[in-house]
Every structure is written in structure tokens, then in C-alpha cells.
PDB file of C-alpha atoms in Angstrom:
ATOM      1  CA  MET A 196    -106.172  -6.423  35.367  1.00  0.00           C
ATOM      2  CA  SER A 197    -102.845  -7.825  35.275  1.00  0.00           C
ATOM      3  CA  GLU A 198    -101.866 -11.577  34.207  1.00  0.00           C
ATOM      4  CA  PRO A 199     -99.557 -12.927  36.871  1.00  0.00           C
ATOM      5  CA  ASP A 200     -98.641 -16.075  34.622  1.00  0.00           C
ATOM      6  CA  ALA A 201     -97.291 -13.935  31.802  1.00  0.00           C
ATOM      7  CA  PRO A 202     -93.619 -14.360  31.237  1.00  0.00           C
ATOM      8  CA  ASN A 203     -90.700 -11.438  32.359  1.00  0.00           C
ATOM      9  CA  PRO A 204     -88.838 -10.569  28.961  1.00  0.00           C
ATOM     10  CA  GLN A 205     -86.178  -8.910  31.396  1.00  0.00           C
ATOM     11  CA  PRO A 206     -83.852 -11.920  32.058  1.00  0.00           C
ATOM     12  CA  ALA A 207     -83.556 -12.465  28.496  1.00  0.00           C
ATOM     13  CA  LEU A 208     -81.383  -9.587  27.711  1.00  0.00           C
ATOM     14  CA  PRO A 209     -78.364 -10.340  29.537  1.00  0.00           C
ATOM     15  CA  GLN A 210     -78.161 -13.460  27.156  1.00  0.00           C
ATOM     16  CA  ARG A 211     -78.585 -11.408  23.924  1.00  0.00           C
ATOM     17  CA  ARG A 212     -75.618  -9.223  25.019  1.00  0.00           C
ATOM     18  CA  ARG A 213     -73.644 -11.831  25.622  1.00  0.00           C
ATOM     19  CA  ILE A 214     -74.399 -13.377  21.976  1.00  0.00           C
ATOM     20  CA  VAL A 215     -73.881 -10.082  20.324  1.00  0.00           C
ATOM     21  CA  LEU A 216     -70.427  -9.564  22.200  1.00  0.00           C
ATOM     22  CA  GLY A 217     -69.135 -12.843  21.359  1.00  0.00           C
ATOM     23  CA  ALA A 218     -69.646 -12.329  17.586  1.00  0.00           C
ATOM     24  CA  ALA A 219     -67.740  -9.006  17.602  1.00  0.00           C
ATOM     25  CA  ILE A 220     -65.062 -10.673  19.084  1.00  0.00           C
ATOM     26  CA  LEU A 221     -65.226 -13.868  16.636  1.00  0.00           C
ATOM     27  CA  LEU A 222     -65.288 -10.993  13.717  1.00  0.00           C
ATOM     28  CA  GLY A 223     -62.750  -8.571  15.307  1.00  0.00           C
ATOM     29  CA  GLY A 224     -60.418 -11.634  15.222  1.00  0.00           C
ATOM     30  CA  CYS A 225     -60.572 -12.341  11.534  1.00  0.00           C
ATOM     31  CA  ALA A 226     -60.230  -9.032  10.408  1.00  0.00           C
ATOM     32  CA  GLU A 227     -57.064  -6.390  10.332  1.00  0.00           C
ATOM     33  CA  PRO A 228     -57.657  -4.045  12.816  1.00  0.00           C
ATOM     34  CA  TYR A 229     -57.762  -0.489  11.471  1.00  0.00           C
ATOM     35  CA  ARG A 230     -54.338   1.703  12.184  1.00  0.00           C
ATOM     36  CA  GLY A 231     -55.030   5.501  11.945  1.00  0.00           C
ATOM     37  CA  PRO A 232     -51.973   7.751  10.592  1.00  0.00           C
ATOM     38  CA  GLY A 233     -48.899   7.871  12.696  1.00  0.00           C
ATOM     39  CA  THR A 234     -49.722   4.151  14.467  1.00  0.00           C
ATOM     40  CA  GLU A 235     -47.718   2.163  11.743  1.00  0.00           C
ATOM     41  CA  THR A 236     -45.589  -0.717  13.819  1.00  0.00           C
ATOM     42  CA  PRO A 237     -41.855   0.259  13.304  1.00  0.00           C
ATOM     43  CA  GLY A 238     -40.303  -2.330  11.016  1.00  0.00           C
ATOM     44  CA  PRO A 239     -37.790  -2.764   8.243  1.00  0.00           C
ATOM     45  CA  GLN A 240     -38.833  -0.614   5.412  1.00  0.00           C
ATOM     46  CA  ARG A 241     -37.369  -1.579   1.851  1.00  0.00           C
ATOM     47  CA  VAL A 242     -35.681   1.576   0.346  1.00  0.00           C
ATOM     48  CA  ALA A 243     -34.017  -0.028  -2.836  1.00  0.00           C
ATOM     49  CA  ARG A 244     -33.338  -3.439  -4.885  1.00  0.00           C
ATOM     50  CA  LEU A 245     -30.193  -4.525  -5.491  1.00  0.00           C
ATOM     51  CA  ASP A 246     -28.487  -5.640  -9.430  1.00  0.00           C
ATOM     52  CA  VAL A 247     -25.311  -7.321  -9.151  1.00  0.00           C
ATOM     53  CA  GLN A 248     -22.243  -8.171 -11.112  1.00  0.00           C
ATOM     54  CA  GLY A 249     -19.932 -10.635  -9.646  1.00  0.00           C
ATOM     55  CA  ARG A 250     -19.905 -11.640  -6.180  1.00  0.00           C
ATOM     56  CA  VAL A 251     -21.276  -8.930  -3.576  1.00  0.00           C
ATOM     57  CA  GLU A 252     -21.968  -9.540  -0.078  1.00  0.00           C
ATOM     58  CA  VAL A 253     -24.787  -8.124   2.027  1.00  0.00           C
ATOM     59  CA  LEU A 254     -25.034  -7.625   5.796  1.00  0.00           C
ATOM     60  CA  GLN A 255     -28.803  -8.249   6.637  1.00  0.00           C
ATOM     61  CA  GLY A 256     -30.392  -9.193   9.951  1.00  0.00           C
ATOM     62  CA  GLY A 257     -27.097  -9.634  11.287  1.00  0.00           C
ATOM     63  CA  ARG A 258     -25.926 -12.359   8.873  1.00  0.00           C
ATOM     64  CA  VAL A 259     -23.804 -12.134   5.713  1.00  0.00           C
ATOM     65  CA  VAL A 260     -25.468 -13.187   2.535  1.00  0.00           C
ATOM     66  CA  VAL A 261     -24.528 -13.593  -0.824  1.00  0.00           C
ATOM     67  CA  ALA A 262     -26.400 -11.016  -3.023  1.00  0.00           C
ATOM     68  CA  ARG A 263     -28.726 -11.653  -6.055  1.00  0.00           C
ATOM     69  CA  ASP A 264     -30.296  -9.330  -8.698  1.00  0.00           C
ATOM     70  CA  GLY A 265     -33.397  -7.788  -7.451  1.00  0.00           C
ATOM     71  CA  MET A 266     -32.788  -8.609  -3.597  1.00  0.00           C
ATOM     72  CA  PRO A 267     -34.557  -6.063  -1.645  1.00  0.00           C
ATOM     73  CA  LEU A 268     -32.542  -3.562   0.341  1.00  0.00           C
ATOM     74  CA  PHE A 269     -33.791  -2.014   4.002  1.00  0.00           C
ATOM     75  CA  ALA A 270     -32.432   0.785   6.210  1.00  0.00           C
ATOM     76  CA  GLY A 271     -29.192  -0.429   7.825  1.00  0.00           C
ATOM     77  CA  ASP A 272     -28.099  -3.056   5.360  1.00  0.00           C
ATOM     78  CA  GLU A 273     -24.411  -3.035   4.459  1.00  0.00           C
ATOM     79  CA  ILE A 274     -23.257  -3.889   0.766  1.00  0.00           C
ATOM     80  CA  ARG A 275     -19.817  -4.775   0.136  1.00  0.00           C
ATOM     81  CA  THR A 276     -18.322  -5.013  -3.222  1.00  0.00           C
ATOM     82  CA  LEU A 277     -14.913  -7.278  -3.832  1.00  0.00           C
ATOM     83  CA  ALA A 278     -12.237  -6.879  -5.907  1.00  0.00           C
ATOM     84  CA  SER A 279     -13.878  -7.940  -9.320  1.00  0.00           C
ATOM     85  CA  SER A 280     -17.571  -7.182  -8.425  1.00  0.00           C
ATOM     86  CA  TYR A 281     -19.879  -4.265  -8.869  1.00  0.00           C
ATOM     87  CA  ALA A 282     -23.592  -3.448  -8.050  1.00  0.00           C
ATOM     88  CA  GLN A 283     -26.162  -1.189  -8.426  1.00  0.00           C
ATOM     89  CA  CYS A 284     -28.965   0.116  -5.973  1.00  0.00           C
ATOM     90  CA  ARG A 285     -32.169   1.096  -7.438  1.00  0.00           C
ATOM     91  CA  PHE A 286     -34.233   3.205  -4.866  1.00  0.00           C
ATOM     92  CA  VAL A 287     -37.637   3.287  -4.646  1.00  0.00           C
ATOM     93  CA  ASP A 288     -37.948   7.167  -5.629  1.00  0.00           C
ATOM     94  CA  GLY A 289     -35.971   6.521  -8.607  1.00  0.00           C
ATOM     95  CA  ALA A 290     -32.783   7.320  -7.470  1.00  0.00           C
ATOM     96  CA  ARG A 291     -29.832   4.908  -8.785  1.00  0.00           C
ATOM     97  CA  VAL A 292     -26.507   4.345  -6.715  1.00  0.00           C
ATOM     98  CA  TRP A 293     -23.671   2.532  -8.153  1.00  0.00           C
ATOM     99  CA  LEU A 294     -20.966   0.846  -6.397  1.00  0.00           C
ATOM    100  CA  ASP A 295     -17.771   0.601  -7.719  1.00  0.00           C
ATOM    101  CA  TYR A 296     -15.101  -2.393  -7.018  1.00  0.00           C
ATOM    102  CA  ASP A 297     -13.983  -2.765  -3.147  1.00  0.00           C
ATOM    103  CA  THR A 298     -16.525  -0.413  -1.921  1.00  0.00           C
ATOM    104  CA  ARG A 299     -18.537  -0.805   1.434  1.00  0.00           C
ATOM    105  CA  VAL A 300     -21.850   1.283   2.064  1.00  0.00           C
ATOM    106  CA  ARG A 301     -24.782   1.260   4.500  1.00  0.00           C
ATOM    107  CA  MET A 302     -28.242   1.745   3.457  1.00  0.00           C
ATOM    108  CA  GLY A 303     -30.330   4.909   4.465  1.00  0.00           C
ATOM    109  CA  SER A 304     -28.765   7.881   3.514  1.00  0.00           C
ATOM    110  CA  VAL A 305     -26.205   6.110   1.552  1.00  0.00           C
ATOM    111  CA  PHE A 306     -23.083   6.039   4.134  1.00  0.00           C
ATOM    112  CA  THR A 307     -19.909   5.178   2.614  1.00  0.00           C
ATOM    113  CA  PHE A 308     -16.932   3.358   4.537  1.00  0.00           C
ATOM    114  CA  PHE A 309     -14.649   3.066   2.177  1.00  0.00           C
ATOM    115  CA  GLY A 310     -14.484   3.217  -1.889  1.00  0.00           C
ATOM    116  CA  ARG A 311     -16.589   5.031  -4.533  1.00  0.00           C
ATOM    117  CA  VAL A 312     -20.048   5.185  -5.447  1.00  0.00           C
ATOM    118  CA  PHE A 313     -21.817   7.102  -8.271  1.00  0.00           C
ATOM    119  CA  ALA A 314     -25.368   8.678  -7.836  1.00  0.00           C
ATOM    120  CA  SER A 315     -27.703   9.825 -10.476  1.00  0.00           C
ATOM    121  CA  VAL A 316     -30.698  11.185  -8.799  1.00  0.00           C
ATOM    122  CA  SER A 317     -33.584  13.271  -9.687  1.00  0.00           C
ATOM    123  CA  GLY A 318     -34.715  14.545  -6.454  1.00  0.00           C
ATOM    124  CA  ILE A 319     -33.144  15.684  -3.033  1.00  0.00           C
ATOM    125  CA  PHE A 320     -30.431  12.958  -2.075  1.00  0.00           C
ATOM    126  CA  GLN A 321     -27.551  12.687   0.070  1.00  0.00           C
ATOM    127  CA  VAL A 322     -24.407  10.866   0.240  1.00  0.00           C
ATOM    128  CA  ASP A 323     -22.779  10.973   3.909  1.00  0.00           C
ATOM    129  CA  SER A 324     -19.368   9.600   5.118  1.00  0.00           C
ATOM    130  CA  GLU A 325     -17.145  10.215   7.832  1.00  0.00           C
ATOM    131  CA  PHE A 326     -15.724  13.405   6.870  1.00  0.00           C
ATOM    132  CA  VAL A 327     -17.752  14.988   4.207  1.00  0.00           C
ATOM    133  CA  ALA A 328     -21.710  15.160   3.440  1.00  0.00           C
ATOM    134  CA  ALA A 329     -22.702  15.451  -0.428  1.00  0.00           C
ATOM    135  CA  SER A 330     -26.065  16.519  -1.092  1.00  0.00           C
ATOM    136  CA  SER A 331     -27.833  17.507  -4.139  1.00  0.00           C
ATOM    137  CA  GLU A 332     -31.103  17.728  -6.361  1.00  0.00           C
ATOM    138  CA  GLY A 333     -31.294  16.176  -9.729  1.00  0.00           C
ATOM    139  CA  THR A 334     -27.490  15.560 -10.511  1.00  0.00           C
ATOM    140  CA  GLU A 335     -24.887  12.911 -10.909  1.00  0.00           C
ATOM    141  CA  TYR A 336     -21.728  12.881  -9.023  1.00  0.00           C
ATOM    142  CA  THR A 337     -19.207  10.512  -7.223  1.00  0.00           C
ATOM    143  CA  VAL A 338     -18.112  10.263  -3.686  1.00  0.00           C
ATOM    144  CA  THR A 339     -14.531   8.404  -3.124  1.00  0.00           C
ATOM    145  CA  ILE A 340     -13.523   7.680   0.227  1.00  0.00           C
ATOM    146  CA  GLY A 341     -10.226   6.437   0.820  1.00  0.00           C
ATOM    147  CA  ARG A 342      -9.523   2.809   2.613  1.00  0.00           C
ATOM    148  CA  GLY A 343      -7.076   3.032   5.422  1.00  0.00           C
ATOM    149  CA  ASN A 344      -6.607   6.641   5.473  1.00  0.00           C
ATOM    150  CA  THR A 345      -8.565  10.041   5.606  1.00  0.00           C
ATOM    151  CA  GLU A 346      -8.571  10.685   1.932  1.00  0.00           C
ATOM    152  CA  PHE A 347     -11.949  11.950   0.052  1.00  0.00           C
ATOM    153  CA  SER A 348     -13.110  13.567  -3.037  1.00  0.00           C
ATOM    154  CA  VAL A 349     -16.306  14.796  -4.801  1.00  0.00           C
ATOM    155  CA  ALA A 350     -16.572  15.161  -8.526  1.00  0.00           C
ATOM    156  CA  VAL A 351     -19.820  16.422 -10.254  1.00  0.00           C
ATOM    157  CA  ARG A 352     -20.812  15.358 -13.494  1.00  0.00           C
ATOM    158  CA  ASN A 353     -24.172  17.116 -13.877  1.00  0.00           C
ATOM    159  CA  GLY A 354     -25.975  19.541 -11.692  1.00  0.00           C
ATOM    160  CA  THR A 355     -24.822  21.296  -8.496  1.00  0.00           C
ATOM    161  CA  VAL A 356     -23.696  19.276  -5.363  1.00  0.00           C
ATOM    162  CA  LEU A 357     -22.989  21.097  -1.683  1.00  0.00           C
ATOM    163  CA  CYS A 358     -20.591  19.632   0.396  1.00  0.00           C
ATOM    164  CA  GLN A 359     -20.292  20.065   4.087  1.00  0.00           C
ATOM    165  CA  PRO A 360     -18.031  19.074   6.607  1.00  0.00           C
ATOM    166  CA  ARG A 361     -18.809  16.130   8.808  1.00  0.00           C
ATOM    167  CA  GLN A 362     -15.524  16.932  11.052  1.00  0.00           C
ATOM    168  CA  GLY A 363     -13.724  19.900  10.591  1.00  0.00           C
ATOM    169  CA  ARG A 364     -14.115  23.760  10.286  1.00  0.00           C
ATOM    170  CA  TRP A 365     -14.108  24.340   6.831  1.00  0.00           C
ATOM    171  CA  ARG A 366     -17.070  26.000   5.070  1.00  0.00           C
ATOM    172  CA  PRO A 367     -19.534  24.459   2.747  1.00  0.00           C
ATOM    173  CA  VAL A 368     -18.415  24.476  -0.523  1.00  0.00           C
ATOM    174  CA  ARG A 369     -20.957  24.242  -3.731  1.00  0.00           C
ATOM    175  CA  LEU A 370     -19.412  22.211  -6.898  1.00  0.00           C
ATOM    176  CA  ILE A 371     -21.132  22.658 -10.109  1.00  0.00           C
ATOM    177  CA  ALA A 372     -20.504  20.416 -13.338  1.00  0.00           C
ATOM    178  CA  GLY A 373     -16.949  19.924 -14.100  1.00  0.00           C
ATOM    179  CA  GLN A 374     -15.506  20.420 -10.568  1.00  0.00           C
ATOM    180  CA  ARG A 375     -14.184  18.108  -7.786  1.00  0.00           C
ATOM    181  CA  LEU A 376     -13.533  18.752  -4.185  1.00  0.00           C
ATOM    182  CA  VAL A 377     -10.686  16.933  -3.190  1.00  0.00           C
ATOM    183  CA  GLY A 378      -9.507  16.753   0.826  1.00  0.00           C
ATOM    184  CA  ARG A 379      -8.185  14.748   3.928  1.00  0.00           C
ATOM    185  CA  GLY A 380      -9.476  14.582   7.230  1.00  0.00           C
ATOM    186  CA  MET A 381     -10.656  17.439   9.152  1.00  0.00           C
ATOM    187  CA  ALA A 382      -8.166  19.697   6.888  1.00  0.00           C
ATOM    188  CA  THR A 383      -9.814  22.317   4.781  1.00  0.00           C
ATOM    189  CA  PRO A 384     -10.349  20.609   1.160  1.00  0.00           C
ATOM    190  CA  ARG A 385      -9.570  22.387  -2.099  1.00  0.00           C
ATOM    191  CA  ALA A 386     -11.630  22.550  -5.128  1.00  0.00           C
ATOM    192  CA  ASP A 387     -10.368  21.998  -8.721  1.00  0.00           C
ATOM    193  CA  ARG A 388     -11.579  21.334 -12.396  1.00  0.00           C
ATOM    194  CA  LEU A 389     -11.266  17.992 -14.026  1.00  0.00           C
ATOM    195  CA  ASP A 390      -9.398  17.413 -17.228  1.00  0.00           C
ATOM    196  CA  SER A 391     -10.296  14.794 -19.797  1.00  0.00           C
ATOM    197  CA  GLY A 392      -8.287  12.137 -18.227  1.00  0.00           C
ATOM    198  CA  GLU A 393      -9.485  12.878 -14.831  1.00  0.00           C
ATOM    199  CA  TYR A 394     -13.247  12.920 -15.902  1.00  0.00           C
ATOM    200  CA  GLU A 395     -12.579   9.312 -17.635  1.00  0.00           C
ATOM    201  CA  THR A 396     -11.568   8.172 -14.278  1.00  0.00           C
ATOM    202  CA  GLU A 397     -14.227   9.612 -12.311  1.00  0.00           C
ATOM    203  CA  PHE A 398     -16.875   8.728 -14.241  1.00  0.00           C
ATOM    204  CA  GLY A 399     -15.566   6.078 -17.047  1.00  0.00           C
ATOM    205  CA  TRP A 400     -16.084   2.954 -15.349  1.00  0.00           C
ATOM    206  CA  VAL A 401     -19.998   3.480 -14.378  1.00  0.00           C
ATOM    207  CA  PRO A 402     -21.409   0.959 -17.118  1.00  0.00           C
ATOM    208  CA  ALA A 403     -24.890   2.485 -17.969  1.00  0.00           C
ATOM    209  CA  VAL A 404     -23.624   6.194 -17.902  1.00  0.00           C
ATOM    210  CA  ARG A 405     -21.646   7.137 -20.615  1.00  0.00           C
ATOM    211  CA  THR A 406     -23.241  10.174 -22.178  1.00  0.00           C
ATOM    212  CA  THR A 407     -21.429  13.292 -23.352  1.00  0.00           C
ATOM    213  CA  PRO A 408     -20.441  15.772 -20.494  1.00  0.00           C
ATOM    214  CA  GLN A 409     -22.501  18.910 -20.058  1.00  0.00           C
ATOM    215  CA  PHE A 410     -19.381  21.203 -19.767  1.00  0.00           C
ATOM    216  CA  LYS A 411     -16.537  21.841 -21.700  1.00  0.00           C
ATOM    217  CA  PHE A 412     -12.820  21.181 -20.260  1.00  0.00           C
ATOM    218  CA  ARG A 413     -10.983  24.497 -19.368  1.00  0.00           C
ATOM    219  CA  GLN A 414      -7.783  23.191 -21.014  1.00  0.00           C
ATOM    220  CA  PRO A 415      -8.122  20.241 -23.073  1.00  0.00           C
ATOM    221  CA  ALA A 416      -5.667  17.747 -22.346  1.00  0.00           C
ATOM    222  CA  PRO A 417      -4.372  14.855 -24.682  1.00  0.00           C
ATOM    223  CA  ALA A 418      -6.017  11.580 -23.961  1.00  0.00           C
ATOM    224  CA  ARG A 419      -3.674   9.486 -22.036  1.00  0.00           C
ATOM    225  CA  GLU A 420      -2.180   6.268 -23.497  1.00  0.00           C
ATOM    226  CA  SER A 421      -3.851   3.002 -22.335  1.00  0.00           C
ATOM    227  CA  THR A 422      -1.480   0.955 -23.918  1.00  0.00           C
ATOM    228  CA  PRO A 423       1.342  -0.717 -22.154  1.00  0.00           C
ATOM    229  CA  PRO A 424       4.949   0.414 -23.061  1.00  0.00           C
ATOM    230  CA  ARG A 425       6.636  -1.284 -25.866  1.00  0.00           C
ATOM    231  CA  ARG A 426       9.306  -3.840 -24.965  1.00  0.00           C
ATOM    232  CA  THR A 427      12.566  -3.564 -26.259  1.00  0.00           C
ATOM    233  CA  PRO A 428      13.244  -6.918 -28.285  1.00  0.00           C
ATOM    234  CA  PRO A 429      16.362  -8.726 -27.155  1.00  0.00           C
ATOM    235  CA  GLN A 430      19.281  -8.059 -29.524  1.00  0.00           C
ATOM    236  CA  SER A 431      20.577 -10.792 -31.430  1.00  0.00           C
ATOM    237  CA  THR A 432      24.378 -12.151 -30.883  1.00  0.00           C
ATOM    238  CA  PRO A 433      26.014 -10.972 -34.225  1.00  0.00           C
ATOM    239  CA  GLN A 434      27.479 -14.157 -35.818  1.00  0.00           C
ATOM    240  CA  PRO A 435      31.197 -14.106 -36.971  1.00  0.00           C
ATOM    241  CA  THR A 436      31.980 -13.551 -40.927  1.00  0.00           C
ATOM    242  CA  PRO A 437      33.223 -16.756 -42.408  1.00  0.00           C
ATOM    243  CA  PRO A 438      36.843 -16.183 -43.888  1.00  0.00           C
ATOM    244  CA  ALA A 439      36.850 -15.285 -48.088  1.00  0.00           C
ATOM    245  CA  THR A 440      37.968 -18.189 -49.663  1.00  0.00           C
ATOM    246  CA  THR A 441      39.250 -16.056 -52.409  1.00  0.00           C
ATOM    247  CA  PRO A 442      41.310 -12.822 -52.046  1.00  0.00           C
ATOM    248  CA  PRO A 443      39.677  -9.704 -52.667  1.00  0.00           C
ATOM    249  CA  ARG A 444      40.104  -8.296 -56.372  1.00  0.00           C
ATOM    250  CA  SER A 445      41.922  -4.941 -56.638  1.00  0.00           C
ATOM    251  CA  THR A 446      40.393  -2.204 -58.402  1.00  0.00           C
ATOM    252  CA  THR A 447      43.705  -1.043 -60.171  1.00  0.00           C
ATOM    253  CA  PRO A 448      44.741  -4.122 -62.652  1.00  0.00           C
ATOM    254  CA  PRO A 449      48.749  -5.034 -62.057  1.00  0.00           C
ATOM    255  CA  ALA A 450      51.127  -3.406 -64.186  1.00  0.00           C
ATOM    256  CA  THR A 451      52.963  -5.653 -66.872  1.00  0.00           C
ATOM    257  CA  THR A 452      56.462  -5.823 -67.518  1.00  0.00           C
ATOM    258  CA  PRO A 453      57.478  -5.490 -71.223  1.00  0.00           C
ATOM    259  CA  PRO A 454      59.332  -7.853 -72.684  1.00  0.00           C
ATOM    260  CA  THR A 455      63.281  -7.625 -73.005  1.00  0.00           C
ATOM    261  CA  PRO A 456      64.832  -6.934 -76.553  1.00  0.00           C
ATOM    262  CA  PRO A 457      66.562  -9.709 -77.694  1.00  0.00           C
ATOM    263  CA  SER A 458      69.431  -7.633 -79.110  1.00  0.00           C
ATOM    264  CA  GLN A 459      70.472  -6.489 -75.798  1.00  0.00           C
ATOM    265  CA  SER A 460      72.409  -8.687 -73.546  1.00  0.00           C
ATOM    266  CA  ALA A 461      72.166  -6.677 -70.514  1.00  0.00           C
ATOM    267  CA  PRO A 462      68.764  -6.220 -68.778  1.00  0.00           C
ATOM    268  CA  VAL A 463      67.266  -2.895 -69.326  1.00  0.00           C
ATOM    269  CA  GLN A 464      66.026  -0.764 -66.483  1.00  0.00           C
ATOM    270  CA  GLN A 465      62.585   0.067 -67.084  1.00  0.00           C
ATOM    271  CA  SER A 466      60.412   2.727 -65.160  1.00  0.00           C
ATOM    272  CA  PRO A 467      56.989   2.484 -66.330  1.00  0.00           C
ATOM    273  CA  ARG A 468      54.720   5.284 -65.682  1.00  0.00           C
ATOM    274  CA  SER A 469      51.360   4.390 -66.111  1.00  0.00           C
ATOM    275  CA  ARG A 470      47.925   6.213 -66.041  1.00  0.00           C
ATOM    276  CA  GLY A 471      44.943   4.181 -65.394  1.00  0.00           C
ATOM    277  CA  GLY A 472      47.081   0.864 -65.990  1.00  0.00           C
ATOM    278  CA  LEU A 473      48.321   1.768 -69.545  1.00  0.00           C
ATOM    279  CA  ILE A 474      51.717   2.495 -69.904  1.00  0.00           C
ATOM    280  CA  GLU A 475      52.880   5.652 -71.798  1.00  0.00           C
ATOM    281  CA  ARG A 476      56.545   5.456 -72.639  1.00  0.00           C
ATOM    282  CA  ILE A 477      59.443   3.495 -71.386  1.00  0.00           C
ATOM    283  CA  GLU A 478      62.693   5.539 -70.466  1.00  0.00           C
ATOM    284  CA  ARG A 479      65.964   3.805 -71.394  1.00  0.00           C
ATOM    285  CA  PRO A 480      69.295   4.931 -69.542  1.00  0.00           C
ATOM    286  CA  THR A 481      72.187   5.654 -71.793  1.00  0.00           C
ATOM    287  CA  SER A 482      75.121   2.933 -72.303  1.00  0.00           C
ATOM    288  CA  PRO A 483      78.295   3.696 -70.646  1.00  0.00           C
ATOM    289  CA  ALA A 484      81.189   4.670 -72.573  1.00  0.00           C
ATOM    290  CA  PRO A 485      83.689   1.807 -73.355  1.00  0.00           C
ATOM    291  CA  ASN A 486      87.046   1.897 -71.412  1.00  0.00           C
ATOM    292  CA  ASP A 487      90.039   3.510 -72.700  1.00  0.00           C
ATOM    293  CA  PRO A 488      93.020   1.188 -73.143  1.00  0.00           C
ATOM    294  CA  ARG A 489      96.332   2.235 -71.583  1.00  0.00           C
TER     295      ARG A 489
END
């Protein structure tokens, strides 16, 4: 037998559902939503940190800022060193790239607009430019791009670097330690070896990398003199010699005239013959004969 006055439990179900749904919404707003692989939101990713010496400018987020040590760098940032400043980019994978003075690059795969960069890497790395791309794995090398012209060069310090054309139809060139690739524009570049002076020019400017090269020069060249040429001192004007107050002495003493004998009334002509200032003898002429009386 049913009881007509018993309460019906069905009307309470919609109310419970609303309470549970509201609590889920409230908790969902406080927690970070789950993101599966491949669902990350796009945004700037830090690729390196910057160390500077002198004034260095960074184009970041559409504005130019003065760089500072430890500044994070993101893909697309542009770094510019000035005439007396240097910079070092420390990448998250351990690679390091030094920027010489008057250099401009863009982060990502390092794109060099102009200037010179030195890369010291332990993994796969690539430095791009308008005419050449230099890729390597575990090596050290420089890439130099001319400013206002189309000249470029790639010099290898350690390891192997593969140079490929970005413009032009020349074949890829593989460089080993001690070699350099020099080119201009789309023309076919040439490869040569570095002598001691060229090696110092390519790698001597890097402040933290000064170890012994791992190759021997093909022809050792004498070190270039870095001292400026000596200047010739101005020649002084010769002073006039003052006139001598005393007459110069003669090396030969003057000959002395012997005295005239008192018995002779007429002068006697003397012809001294001297040797070393001494008189040997006196020659006297014979007296004339008296006139005959007539």
C-alpha cells in the first residue's frame, strides 16, 4: 500500500546537478588548463642571453633598447655593436657566438647583416648571411660580411664547416681547420689556407678564446710588426764655427838664418838645406877677382 503523502525525490536532482556544475566551473577557473603535446600557444621563445662590453643596442619588441649583461634574447631580436663595443651570445644549448665591433645580427639561426662573428659550438649550428650559409657540428669559425659591399669570408679554427651558396650557383665547399673561403656576391668563391698573420687577424680579437691552433701552417710566415714606423728626428741646424783667435801652428818649424860673420863687409848669400828643421851646411859663393888696373 502506497503512502500518498511521501515526498518525491526526483525534483532534487536538477538542483544537485547545478551545484556540481558550478563547483567545476569555479575550480576550473583557478587551475591552469591542461595542454597536450603540440598545443602550446605561440610566443617569443628565449634562445640566448647577452653579455656586453661597451654600448650595444638591441631591437626587441619593435623598439631599440640598450643591452645589459644577462639580457634575454628571443628569436627575431637584432643586436648591433658599435665602433668600440663587443657582445657575446650564450645560447641555451651551450653554443656561444661573439660579435666583433660594428656588427649587426639577428637571432634565430644567426643571420649576419654585416660585421664579423665567431661561433664556438658543440652541436649543429648555422650562421646565415645574404650570400653564404656556414653550418657546422662541434667547431669554431668566423663569418665576416662586408658592410656596403658583397664581400664575405669564412675561416675555420677547429673542426669542419660546410659552406653553401644562398645566392649563386657554386658548389658547396667543405673547409677544415686552417682554411678560409673568400668570395664576393654570387661569384664562385676561392678557398685558401691561413698564414700566421691572417690567423691572428681572424681569431685574435676573441677575448675568451686564445688557445693553440690545432693545425700547422703550410708555410710559416714571420710575425707582422705591430709597432708603428719610427719617425726620423728633425735634423738640427749646424752652428757656425767661431773664428780662431790664434793662428794655427805649423808642423814644420821655420828655418833660422845664421848670423853674418863680422869680418865680412858684404852680405853673404846663404842657401840652407834643411832636413827636418836642421841646417846641414852653408854654401858660400867664391869672392870675385879684383879688377886689373890699366
